[in-house]
XYZ file of C-alpha atoms in Angstrom:
210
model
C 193.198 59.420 -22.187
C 196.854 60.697 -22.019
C 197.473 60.614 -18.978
C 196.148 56.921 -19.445
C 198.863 56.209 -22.415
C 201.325 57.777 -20.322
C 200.943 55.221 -17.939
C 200.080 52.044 -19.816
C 203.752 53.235 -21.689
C 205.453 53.620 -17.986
C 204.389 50.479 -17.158
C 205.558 48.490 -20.279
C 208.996 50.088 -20.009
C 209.599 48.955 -16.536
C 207.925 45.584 -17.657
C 211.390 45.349 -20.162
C 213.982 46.250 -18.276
C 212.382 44.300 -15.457
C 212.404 41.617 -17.948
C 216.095 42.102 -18.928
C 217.090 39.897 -15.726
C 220.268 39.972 -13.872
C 223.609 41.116 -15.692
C 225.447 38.007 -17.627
C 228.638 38.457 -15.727
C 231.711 36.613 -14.619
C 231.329 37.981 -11.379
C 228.158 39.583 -9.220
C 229.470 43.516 -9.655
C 231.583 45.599 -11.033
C 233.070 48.899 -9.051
C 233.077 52.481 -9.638
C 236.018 54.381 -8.132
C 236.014 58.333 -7.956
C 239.931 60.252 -6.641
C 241.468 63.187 -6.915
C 244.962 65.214 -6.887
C 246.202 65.599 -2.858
C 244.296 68.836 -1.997
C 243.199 69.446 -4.977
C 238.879 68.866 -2.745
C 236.572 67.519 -4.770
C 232.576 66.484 -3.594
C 230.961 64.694 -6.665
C 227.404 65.176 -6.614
C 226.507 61.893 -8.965
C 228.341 59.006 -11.051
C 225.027 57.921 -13.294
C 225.644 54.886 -15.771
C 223.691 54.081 -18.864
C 224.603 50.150 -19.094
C 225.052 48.116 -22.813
C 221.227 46.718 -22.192
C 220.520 50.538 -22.473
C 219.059 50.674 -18.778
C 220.041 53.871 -17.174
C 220.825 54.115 -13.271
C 221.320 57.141 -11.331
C 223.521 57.931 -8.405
C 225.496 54.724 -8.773
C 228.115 56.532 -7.232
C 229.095 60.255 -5.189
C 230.423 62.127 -2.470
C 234.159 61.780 -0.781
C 236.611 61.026 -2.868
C 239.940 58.956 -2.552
C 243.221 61.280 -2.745
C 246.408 60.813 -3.984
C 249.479 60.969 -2.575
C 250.778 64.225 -4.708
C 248.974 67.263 -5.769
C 250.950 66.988 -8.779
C 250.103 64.746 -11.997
C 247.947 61.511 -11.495
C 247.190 58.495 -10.057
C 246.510 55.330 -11.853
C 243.668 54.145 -11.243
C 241.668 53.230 -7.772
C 240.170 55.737 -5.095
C 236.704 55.315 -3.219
C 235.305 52.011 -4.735
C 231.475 52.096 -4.780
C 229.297 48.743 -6.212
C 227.324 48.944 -9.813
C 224.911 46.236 -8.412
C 222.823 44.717 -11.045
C 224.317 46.729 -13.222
C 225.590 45.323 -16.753
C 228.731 46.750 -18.327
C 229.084 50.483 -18.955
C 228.158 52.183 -22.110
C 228.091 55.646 -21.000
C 229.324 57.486 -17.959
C 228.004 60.831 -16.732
C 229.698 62.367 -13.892
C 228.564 65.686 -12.036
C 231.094 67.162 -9.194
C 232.188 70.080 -7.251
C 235.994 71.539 -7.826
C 236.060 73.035 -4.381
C 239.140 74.769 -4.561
C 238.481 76.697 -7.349
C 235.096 76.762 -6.838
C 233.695 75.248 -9.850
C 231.029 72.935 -10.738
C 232.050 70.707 -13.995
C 229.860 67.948 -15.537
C 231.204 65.305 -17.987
C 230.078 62.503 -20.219
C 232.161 59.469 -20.619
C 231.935 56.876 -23.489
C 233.143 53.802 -22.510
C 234.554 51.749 -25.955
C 234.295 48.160 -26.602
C 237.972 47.134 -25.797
C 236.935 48.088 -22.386
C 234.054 45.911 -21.847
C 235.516 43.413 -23.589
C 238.595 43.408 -21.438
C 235.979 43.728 -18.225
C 234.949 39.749 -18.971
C 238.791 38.475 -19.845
C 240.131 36.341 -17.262
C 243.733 36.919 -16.357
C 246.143 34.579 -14.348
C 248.060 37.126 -11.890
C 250.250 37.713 -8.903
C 248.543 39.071 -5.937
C 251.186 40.804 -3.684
C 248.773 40.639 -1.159
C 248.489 37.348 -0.850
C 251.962 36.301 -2.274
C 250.315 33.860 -4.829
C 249.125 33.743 -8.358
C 245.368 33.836 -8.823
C 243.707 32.378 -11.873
C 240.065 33.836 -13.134
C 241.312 37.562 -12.447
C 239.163 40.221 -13.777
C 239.481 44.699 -14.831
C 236.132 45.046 -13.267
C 236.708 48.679 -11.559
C 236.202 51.535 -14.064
C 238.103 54.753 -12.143
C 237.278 58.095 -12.751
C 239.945 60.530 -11.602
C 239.215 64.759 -11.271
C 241.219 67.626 -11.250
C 240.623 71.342 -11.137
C 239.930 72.950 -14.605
C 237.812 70.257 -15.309
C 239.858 68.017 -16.229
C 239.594 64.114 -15.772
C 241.409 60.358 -16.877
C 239.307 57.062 -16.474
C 241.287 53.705 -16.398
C 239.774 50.313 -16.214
C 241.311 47.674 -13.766
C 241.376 45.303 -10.930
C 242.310 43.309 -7.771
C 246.115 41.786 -8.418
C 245.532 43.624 -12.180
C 247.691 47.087 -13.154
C 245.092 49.566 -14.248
C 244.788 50.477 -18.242
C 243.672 53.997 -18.966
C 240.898 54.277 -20.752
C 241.054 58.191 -21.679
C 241.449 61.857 -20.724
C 239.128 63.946 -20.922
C 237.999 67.841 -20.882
C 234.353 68.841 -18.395
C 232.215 71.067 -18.893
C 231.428 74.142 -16.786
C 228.067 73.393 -15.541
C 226.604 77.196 -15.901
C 223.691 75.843 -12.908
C 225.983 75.664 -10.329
C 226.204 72.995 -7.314
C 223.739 71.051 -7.312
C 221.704 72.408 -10.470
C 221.080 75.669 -8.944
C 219.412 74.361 -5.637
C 221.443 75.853 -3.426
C 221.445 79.159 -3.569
C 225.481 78.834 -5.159
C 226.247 77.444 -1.904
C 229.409 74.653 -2.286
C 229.276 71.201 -0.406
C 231.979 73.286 1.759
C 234.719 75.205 1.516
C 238.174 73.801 1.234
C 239.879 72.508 4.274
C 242.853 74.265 5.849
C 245.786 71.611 4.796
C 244.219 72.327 1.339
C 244.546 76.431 1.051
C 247.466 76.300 2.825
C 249.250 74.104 0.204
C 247.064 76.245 -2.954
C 248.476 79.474 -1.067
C 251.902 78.411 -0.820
C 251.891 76.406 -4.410
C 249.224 77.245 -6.527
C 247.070 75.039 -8.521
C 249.485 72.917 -10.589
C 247.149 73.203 -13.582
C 249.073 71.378 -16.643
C 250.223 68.627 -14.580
C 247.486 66.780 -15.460
């Protein structure tokens, strides 16, 4: 009979959010981006998004990152762009990765406030360089995520022809399981590559400059 609930309750859950229909939006996605400090490796194991509907989704986003040009201070905005298909606008960011030059393993929850959804659906008339032109209908649909050793990160919210607002910065978690929750024996995605220890060797870890 439990195992009977169980399953009557599984199935009415997917029957909402099957129910909940595509995202409202101005446009058919919006973009994750995940970077780093030059050399400062990082392999994120999983970008998961709980969306305003309340609908979780899991592995939205992971992997390489995009690097900046300078292992010292940040970026604003951008790196490896990644879809949220059928995704609605983010409540709640969780974000698991691998600091490979320290090694570390950090894990870090994200709120995402209401000025930034809010500014995710406000049309903007703007120059794109690109194209030498002004655009109207412009959105901030990329939410960034940027990582740096010590665990600590900086979102911003922006988009094509659009400078980047940041959104927050924020202190991880040491994430006492290890890569990849313990299943792998401690073993890292890899070890850092050779243009990367030769700059930490030389340099250091510019912790603080972030």
């Amino acid at each position: 009979m439990k195992r009977l609930m169980l399953a009557l309750a599984i199935v009415a859950l997917a029957g909402c959010a099957a129910g909940q229909g595509r995202p409202r939006l101005p446009y058919d996605y919006w973009y994750v981006g995940i970077a780093a400090p030059r050399y400062m490796e990082v392999w994120v194991e999983s970008v998961d998004v709980i969306d305003r509907r309340g609908l979780a989704f899991f592995h939205i986003h992971g992997g390489v990152v995009g690097y900046t040009g300078n292992p010292v201070g940040w970026h604003k905005g951008g790196g490896a762009m990644k879809q949220a298909s059928n995704v609605d606008l983010p409540e709640t960011l969780f974000v698991r990765w691998q600091s490979l030059v320290e090694p570390q393993v950090y894990k870090l929850r994200i709120d995402i406030p209401q000025w930034v959804r809010d500014e995710m659906v406000k049309p903007h008339r703007a120059y794109c360089p690109g194209r030498k032109q002004w655009r109207d209908n412009q959105y901030r649909f990329d939410i960034s995520i940027g990582m740096a050793p010590g665990g600590i990160a900086k979102a911003w919210v922006g988009g094509p022809c659009l400078s980047n607002i940041e959104i927050g910065r924020y202190q991880a978690r040491i994430d006492p399981l290890g890569p990849y929750e313990g299943n792998s024996n401690g073993r890292y995605y890899r070890p850092p590559t050779e243009a990367a220890q030769t700059y930490i060797k030389e340099h250091g870890i510019p912790y603080g400059s972030w």
